[in-house]
mmCIF file of C-alpha atoms in Angstrom:
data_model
loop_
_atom_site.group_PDB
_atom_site.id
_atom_site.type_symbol
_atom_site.label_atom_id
_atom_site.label_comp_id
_atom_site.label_asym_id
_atom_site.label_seq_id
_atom_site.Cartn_x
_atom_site.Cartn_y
_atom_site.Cartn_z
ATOM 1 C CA UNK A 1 0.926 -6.780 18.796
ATOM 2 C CA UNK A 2 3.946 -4.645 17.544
ATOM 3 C CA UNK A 3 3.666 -3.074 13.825
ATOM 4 C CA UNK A 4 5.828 -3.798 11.228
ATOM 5 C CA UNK A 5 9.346 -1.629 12.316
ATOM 6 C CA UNK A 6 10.754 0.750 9.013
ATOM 7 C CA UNK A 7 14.318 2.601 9.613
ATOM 8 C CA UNK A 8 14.817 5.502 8.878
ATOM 9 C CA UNK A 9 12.138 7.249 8.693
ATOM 10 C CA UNK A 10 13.759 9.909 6.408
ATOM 11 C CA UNK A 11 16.843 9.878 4.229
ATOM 12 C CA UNK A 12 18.483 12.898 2.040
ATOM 13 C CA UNK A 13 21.071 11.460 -0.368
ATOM 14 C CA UNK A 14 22.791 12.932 -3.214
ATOM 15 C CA UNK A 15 22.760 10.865 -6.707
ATOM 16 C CA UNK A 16 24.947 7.932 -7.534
ATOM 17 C CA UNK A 17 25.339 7.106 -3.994
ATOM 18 C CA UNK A 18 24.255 3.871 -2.314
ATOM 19 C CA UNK A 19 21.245 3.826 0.387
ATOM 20 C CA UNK A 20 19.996 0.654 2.524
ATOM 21 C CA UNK A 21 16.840 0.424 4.330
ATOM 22 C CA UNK A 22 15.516 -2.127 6.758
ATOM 23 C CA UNK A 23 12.300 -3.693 7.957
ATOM 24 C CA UNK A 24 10.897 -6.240 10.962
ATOM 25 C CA UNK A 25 7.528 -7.436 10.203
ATOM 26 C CA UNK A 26 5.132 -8.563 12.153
ATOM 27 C CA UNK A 27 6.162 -11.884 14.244
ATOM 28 C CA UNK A 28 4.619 -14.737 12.679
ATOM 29 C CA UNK A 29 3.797 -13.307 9.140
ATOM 30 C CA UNK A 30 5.539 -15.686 6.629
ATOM 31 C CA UNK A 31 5.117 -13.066 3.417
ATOM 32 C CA UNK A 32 6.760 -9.835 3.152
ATOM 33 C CA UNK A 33 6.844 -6.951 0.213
ATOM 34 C CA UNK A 34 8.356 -4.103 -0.155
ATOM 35 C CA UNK A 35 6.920 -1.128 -1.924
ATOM 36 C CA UNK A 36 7.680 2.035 -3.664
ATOM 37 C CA UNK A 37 5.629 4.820 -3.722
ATOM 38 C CA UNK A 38 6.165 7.495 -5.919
ATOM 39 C CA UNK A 39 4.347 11.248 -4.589
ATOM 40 C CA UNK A 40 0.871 11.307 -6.202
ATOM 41 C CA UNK A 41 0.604 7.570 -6.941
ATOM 42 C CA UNK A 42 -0.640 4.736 -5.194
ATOM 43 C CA UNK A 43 2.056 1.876 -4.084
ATOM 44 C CA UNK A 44 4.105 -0.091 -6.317
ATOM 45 C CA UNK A 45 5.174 -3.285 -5.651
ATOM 46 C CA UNK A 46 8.758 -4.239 -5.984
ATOM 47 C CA UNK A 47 9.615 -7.768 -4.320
ATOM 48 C CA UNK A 48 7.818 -10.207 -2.343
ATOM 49 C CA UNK A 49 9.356 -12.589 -0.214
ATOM 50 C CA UNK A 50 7.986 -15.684 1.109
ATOM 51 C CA UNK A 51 9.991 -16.946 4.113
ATOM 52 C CA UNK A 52 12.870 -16.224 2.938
ATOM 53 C CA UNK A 53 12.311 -16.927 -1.136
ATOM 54 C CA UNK A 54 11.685 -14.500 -3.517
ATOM 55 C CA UNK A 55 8.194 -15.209 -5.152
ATOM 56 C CA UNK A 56 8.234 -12.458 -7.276
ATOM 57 C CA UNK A 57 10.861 -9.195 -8.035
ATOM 58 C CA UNK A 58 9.273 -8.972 -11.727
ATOM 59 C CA UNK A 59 9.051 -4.956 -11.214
ATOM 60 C CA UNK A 60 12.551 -4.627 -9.499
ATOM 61 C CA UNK A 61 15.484 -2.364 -11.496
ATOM 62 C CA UNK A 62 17.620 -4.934 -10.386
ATOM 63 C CA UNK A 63 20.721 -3.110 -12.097
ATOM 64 C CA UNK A 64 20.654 -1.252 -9.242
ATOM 65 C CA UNK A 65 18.067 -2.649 -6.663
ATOM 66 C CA UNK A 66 18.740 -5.765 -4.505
ATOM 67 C CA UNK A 67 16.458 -7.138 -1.419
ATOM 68 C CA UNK A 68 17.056 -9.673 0.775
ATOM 69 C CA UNK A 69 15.469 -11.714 4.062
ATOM 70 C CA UNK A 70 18.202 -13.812 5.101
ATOM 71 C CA UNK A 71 16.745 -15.456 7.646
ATOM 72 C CA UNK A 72 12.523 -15.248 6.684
ATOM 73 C CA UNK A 73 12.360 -12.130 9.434
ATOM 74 C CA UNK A 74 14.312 -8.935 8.888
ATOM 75 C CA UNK A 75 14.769 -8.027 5.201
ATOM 76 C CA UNK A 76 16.939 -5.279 3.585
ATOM 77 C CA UNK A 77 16.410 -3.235 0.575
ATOM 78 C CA UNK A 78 19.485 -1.481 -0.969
ATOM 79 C CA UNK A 79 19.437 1.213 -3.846
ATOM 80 C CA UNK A 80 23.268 1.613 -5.364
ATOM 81 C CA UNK A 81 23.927 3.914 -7.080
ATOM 82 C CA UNK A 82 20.747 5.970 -6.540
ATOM 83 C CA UNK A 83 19.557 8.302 -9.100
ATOM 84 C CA UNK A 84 16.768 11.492 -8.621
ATOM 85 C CA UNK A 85 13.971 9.418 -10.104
ATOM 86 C CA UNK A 86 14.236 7.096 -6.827
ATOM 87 C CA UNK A 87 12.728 10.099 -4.875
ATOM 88 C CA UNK A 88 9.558 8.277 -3.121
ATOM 89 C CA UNK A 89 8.432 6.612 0.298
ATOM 90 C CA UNK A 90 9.639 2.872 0.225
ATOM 91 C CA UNK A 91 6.842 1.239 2.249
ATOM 92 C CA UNK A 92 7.626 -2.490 3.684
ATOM 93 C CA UNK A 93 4.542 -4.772 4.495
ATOM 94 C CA UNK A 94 3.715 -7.741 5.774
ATOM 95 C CA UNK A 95 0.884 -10.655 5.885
ATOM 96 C CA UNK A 96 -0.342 -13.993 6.831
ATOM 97 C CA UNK A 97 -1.255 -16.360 4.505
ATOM 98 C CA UNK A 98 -4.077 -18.076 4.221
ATOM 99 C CA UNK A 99 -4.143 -20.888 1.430
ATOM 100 C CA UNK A 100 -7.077 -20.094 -0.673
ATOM 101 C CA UNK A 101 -8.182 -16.608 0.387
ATOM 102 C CA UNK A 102 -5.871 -14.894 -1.898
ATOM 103 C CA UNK A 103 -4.988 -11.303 -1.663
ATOM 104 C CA UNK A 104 -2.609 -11.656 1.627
ATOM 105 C CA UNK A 105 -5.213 -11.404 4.253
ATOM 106 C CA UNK A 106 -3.941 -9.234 7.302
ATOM 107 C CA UNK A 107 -2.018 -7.007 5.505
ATOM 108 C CA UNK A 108 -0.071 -4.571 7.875
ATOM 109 C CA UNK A 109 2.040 -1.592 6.216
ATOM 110 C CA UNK A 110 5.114 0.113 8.070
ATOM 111 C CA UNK A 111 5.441 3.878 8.339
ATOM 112 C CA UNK A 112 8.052 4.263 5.394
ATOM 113 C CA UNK A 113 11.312 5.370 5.081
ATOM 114 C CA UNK A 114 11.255 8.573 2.582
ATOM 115 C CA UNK A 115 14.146 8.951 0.318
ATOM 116 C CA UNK A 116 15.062 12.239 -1.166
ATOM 117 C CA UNK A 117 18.142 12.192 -3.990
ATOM 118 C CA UNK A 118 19.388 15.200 -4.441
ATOM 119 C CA UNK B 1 -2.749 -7.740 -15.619
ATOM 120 C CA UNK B 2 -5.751 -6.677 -13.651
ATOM 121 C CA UNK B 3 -6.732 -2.209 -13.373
ATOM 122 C CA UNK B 4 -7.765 -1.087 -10.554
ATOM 123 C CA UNK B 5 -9.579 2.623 -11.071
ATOM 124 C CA UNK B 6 -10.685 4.582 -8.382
ATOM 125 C CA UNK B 7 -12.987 7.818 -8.990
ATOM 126 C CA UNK B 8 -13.076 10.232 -7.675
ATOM 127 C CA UNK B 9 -9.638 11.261 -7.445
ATOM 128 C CA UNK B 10 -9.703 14.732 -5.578
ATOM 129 C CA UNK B 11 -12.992 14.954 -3.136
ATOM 130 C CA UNK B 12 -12.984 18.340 -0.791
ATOM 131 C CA UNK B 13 -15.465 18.217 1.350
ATOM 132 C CA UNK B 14 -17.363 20.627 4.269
ATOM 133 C CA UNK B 15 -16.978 18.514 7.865
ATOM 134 C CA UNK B 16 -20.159 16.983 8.409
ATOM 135 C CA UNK B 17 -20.833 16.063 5.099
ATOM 136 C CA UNK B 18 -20.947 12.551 3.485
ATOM 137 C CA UNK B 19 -19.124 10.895 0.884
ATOM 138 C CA UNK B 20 -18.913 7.772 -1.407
ATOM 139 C CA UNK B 21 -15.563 6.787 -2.950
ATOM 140 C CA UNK B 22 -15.642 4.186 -5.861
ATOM 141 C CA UNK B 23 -13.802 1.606 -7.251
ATOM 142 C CA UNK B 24 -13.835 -0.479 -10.278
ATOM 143 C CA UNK B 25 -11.785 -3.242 -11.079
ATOM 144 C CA UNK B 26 -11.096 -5.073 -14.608
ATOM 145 C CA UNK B 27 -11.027 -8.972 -13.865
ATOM 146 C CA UNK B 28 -12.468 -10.564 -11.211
ATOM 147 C CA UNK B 29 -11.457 -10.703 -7.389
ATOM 148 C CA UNK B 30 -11.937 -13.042 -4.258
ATOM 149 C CA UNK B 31 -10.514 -9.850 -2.066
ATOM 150 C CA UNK B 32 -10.437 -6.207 -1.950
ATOM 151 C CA UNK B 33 -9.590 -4.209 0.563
ATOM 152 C CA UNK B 34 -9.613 -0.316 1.036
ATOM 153 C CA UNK B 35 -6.473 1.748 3.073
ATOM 154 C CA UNK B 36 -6.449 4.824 4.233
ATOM 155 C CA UNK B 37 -3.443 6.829 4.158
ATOM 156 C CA UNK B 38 -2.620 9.925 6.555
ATOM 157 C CA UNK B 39 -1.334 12.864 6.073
ATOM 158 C CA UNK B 40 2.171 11.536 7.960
ATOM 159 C CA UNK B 41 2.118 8.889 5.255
ATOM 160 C CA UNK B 42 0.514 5.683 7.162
ATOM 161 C CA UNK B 43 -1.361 3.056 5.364
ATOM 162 C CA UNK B 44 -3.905 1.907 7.672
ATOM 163 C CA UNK B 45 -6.461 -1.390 6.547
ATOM 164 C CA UNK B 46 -10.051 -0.201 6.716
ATOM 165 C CA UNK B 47 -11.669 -3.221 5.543
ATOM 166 C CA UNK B 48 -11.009 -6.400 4.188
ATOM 167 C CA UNK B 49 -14.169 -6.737 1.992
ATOM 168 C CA UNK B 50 -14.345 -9.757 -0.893
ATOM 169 C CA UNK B 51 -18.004 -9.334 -0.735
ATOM 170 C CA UNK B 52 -21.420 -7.702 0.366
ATOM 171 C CA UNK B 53 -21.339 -4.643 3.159
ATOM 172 C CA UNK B 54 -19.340 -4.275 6.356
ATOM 173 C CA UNK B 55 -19.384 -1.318 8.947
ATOM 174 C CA UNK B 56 -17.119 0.290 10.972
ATOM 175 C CA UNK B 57 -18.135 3.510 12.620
ATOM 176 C CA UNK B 58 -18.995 5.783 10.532
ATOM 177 C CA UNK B 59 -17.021 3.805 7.479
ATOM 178 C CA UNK B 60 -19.023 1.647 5.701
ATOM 179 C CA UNK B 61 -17.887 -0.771 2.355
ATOM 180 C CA UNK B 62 -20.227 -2.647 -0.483
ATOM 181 C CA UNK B 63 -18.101 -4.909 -2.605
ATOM 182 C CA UNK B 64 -20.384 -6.391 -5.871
ATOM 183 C CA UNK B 65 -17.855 -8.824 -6.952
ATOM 184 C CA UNK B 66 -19.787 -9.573 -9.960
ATOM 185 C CA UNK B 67 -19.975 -6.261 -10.979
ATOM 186 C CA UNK B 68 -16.226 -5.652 -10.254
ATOM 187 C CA UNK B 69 -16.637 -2.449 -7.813
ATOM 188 C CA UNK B 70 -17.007 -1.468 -4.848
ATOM 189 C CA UNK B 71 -17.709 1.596 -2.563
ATOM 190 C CA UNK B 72 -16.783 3.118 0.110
ATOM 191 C CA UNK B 73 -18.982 5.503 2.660
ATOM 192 C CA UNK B 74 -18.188 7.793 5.421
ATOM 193 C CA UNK B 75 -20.890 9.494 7.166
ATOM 194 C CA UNK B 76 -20.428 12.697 9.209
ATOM 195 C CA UNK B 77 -16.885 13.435 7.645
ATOM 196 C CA UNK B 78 -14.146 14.650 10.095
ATOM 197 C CA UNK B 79 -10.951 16.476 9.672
ATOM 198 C CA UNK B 80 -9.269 13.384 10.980
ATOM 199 C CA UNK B 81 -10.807 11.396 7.594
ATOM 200 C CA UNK B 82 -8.632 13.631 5.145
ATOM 201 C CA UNK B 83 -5.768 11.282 3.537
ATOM 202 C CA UNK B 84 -5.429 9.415 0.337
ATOM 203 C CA UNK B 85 -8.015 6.939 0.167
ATOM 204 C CA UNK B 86 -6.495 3.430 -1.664
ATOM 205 C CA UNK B 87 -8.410 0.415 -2.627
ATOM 206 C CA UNK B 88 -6.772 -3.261 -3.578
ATOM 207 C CA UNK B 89 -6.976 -5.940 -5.476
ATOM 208 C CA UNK B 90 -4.975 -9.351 -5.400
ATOM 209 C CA UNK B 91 -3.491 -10.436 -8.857
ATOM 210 C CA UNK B 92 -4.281 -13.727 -9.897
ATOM 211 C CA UNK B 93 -0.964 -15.486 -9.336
ATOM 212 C CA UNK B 94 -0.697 -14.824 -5.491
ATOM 213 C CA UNK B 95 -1.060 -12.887 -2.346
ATOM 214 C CA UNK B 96 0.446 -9.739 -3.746
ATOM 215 C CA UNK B 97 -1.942 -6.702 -3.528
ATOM 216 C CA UNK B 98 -1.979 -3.927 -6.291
ATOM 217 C CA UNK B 99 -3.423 -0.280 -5.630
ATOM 218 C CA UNK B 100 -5.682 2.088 -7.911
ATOM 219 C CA UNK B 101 -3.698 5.919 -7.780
ATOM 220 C CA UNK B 102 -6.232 6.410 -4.768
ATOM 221 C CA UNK B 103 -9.143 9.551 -3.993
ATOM 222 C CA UNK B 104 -7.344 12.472 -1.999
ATOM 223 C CA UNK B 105 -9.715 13.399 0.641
ATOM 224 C CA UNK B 106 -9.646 16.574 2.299
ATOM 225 C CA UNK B 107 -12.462 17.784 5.153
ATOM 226 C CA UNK B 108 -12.444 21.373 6.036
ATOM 227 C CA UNK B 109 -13.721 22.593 9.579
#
């Protein structure tokens, strides 16, 4: 089966300007999250999407963050303005979910986009 | 909310040689699962591992739920194993996953 699909793979930006990345998960997988990771630390979750509802954006800077799955597929994240301290890989993932099992069994992570704000 | 610590976190090893990562978490689980991340940045699922020992190759996991940890083996190390070894935990509330800051691997030849 196809991976979960990241674009770009690499982006230079300088501060204060806007970014967007995208993702395609895996066909069928209802629950997808989008993660930062900062170099040296392990990844931090910033939004989860169910379908296409937010379950939980708790650790999003939303003053300048915003996410979005329009139709429970594809899903955007956007960074406006960016500053330095955004630096990091923004990893998308996705999973099925299976009532009960907890921890988002079948977890698949994308290659990462890797933003650089200069 | 639940910590997730991993130990240890720099491991440089000879190829050849074996090695046992750890992890420890606060509260307990019904899942944990160990990545591995490659140099080129990839987050690949090892195991899936709520409880008791599965093998894969020369990777091998123990999760002791009631103890809160588990451990990770590779036997015969490779260059190919170096990468930033993660382990995860579910929170309580849902599916989401949370990572310890992950043992950075590197095999020389």
């Amino acid at each position: 089966e196809a991976g979960v699909a990241q674009s770009p793979r690499y982006k230079i930006i300088e501060k204060r300007q806007s970014v967007a990345f995208w993702c395609n998960p895996i066909s069928g997988h209802a629950t997808l999250y989008w993660y930062q990771q900062i170099l040296g630390q392990g990844p931090k979750l910033l939004i989860q999407f169910q379908n296409n509802g937010v379950v939980d954006d708790s650790q999003l800077p939303k003053d300048r963050f915003s996410a979005e799955r329009l139709k429970g597929v594809d899903s955007t994240l956007k960074i406006q303005p960016a500053k330095l301290e955004d630096s990091a890989v923004y990893l998308c993932a996705s999973s099925l979910v299976y009532p009960g099992t907890g921890g988002g069994y079948g977890y698949t992570f994308g290659s990462g986009t890797r933003l650089t704000v200069v | 909310g639940i910590q997730v610590e991993q130990s240890p976190p720099d491991l440089i090893l000879q190829e050849g040689a074996n090695s046992t990562l750890r992890c420890n978490f606060s509260d307990s689980v019904n899942n944990l699962q160990w990545f591995h991340q490659n140099p080129w940045g990839q987050l690949i699922n090892l195991f899936y591992i709520p409880s008791g020992t599965k093998q894969n190759g020369r990777l091998s996991a123990t999760t002791v739920a009631t103890e809160r940890y588990s451990l990770l083996y590779i036997s015969s190390s490779q260059t190919t194993d170096s990468g930033v070894y993660f382990c995860a935990v579910p929170t309580n509330r849902d599916d989401k996953i949370i990572f310890g800051k992950g043992t950075r691997l590197h095999i020389l030849p």
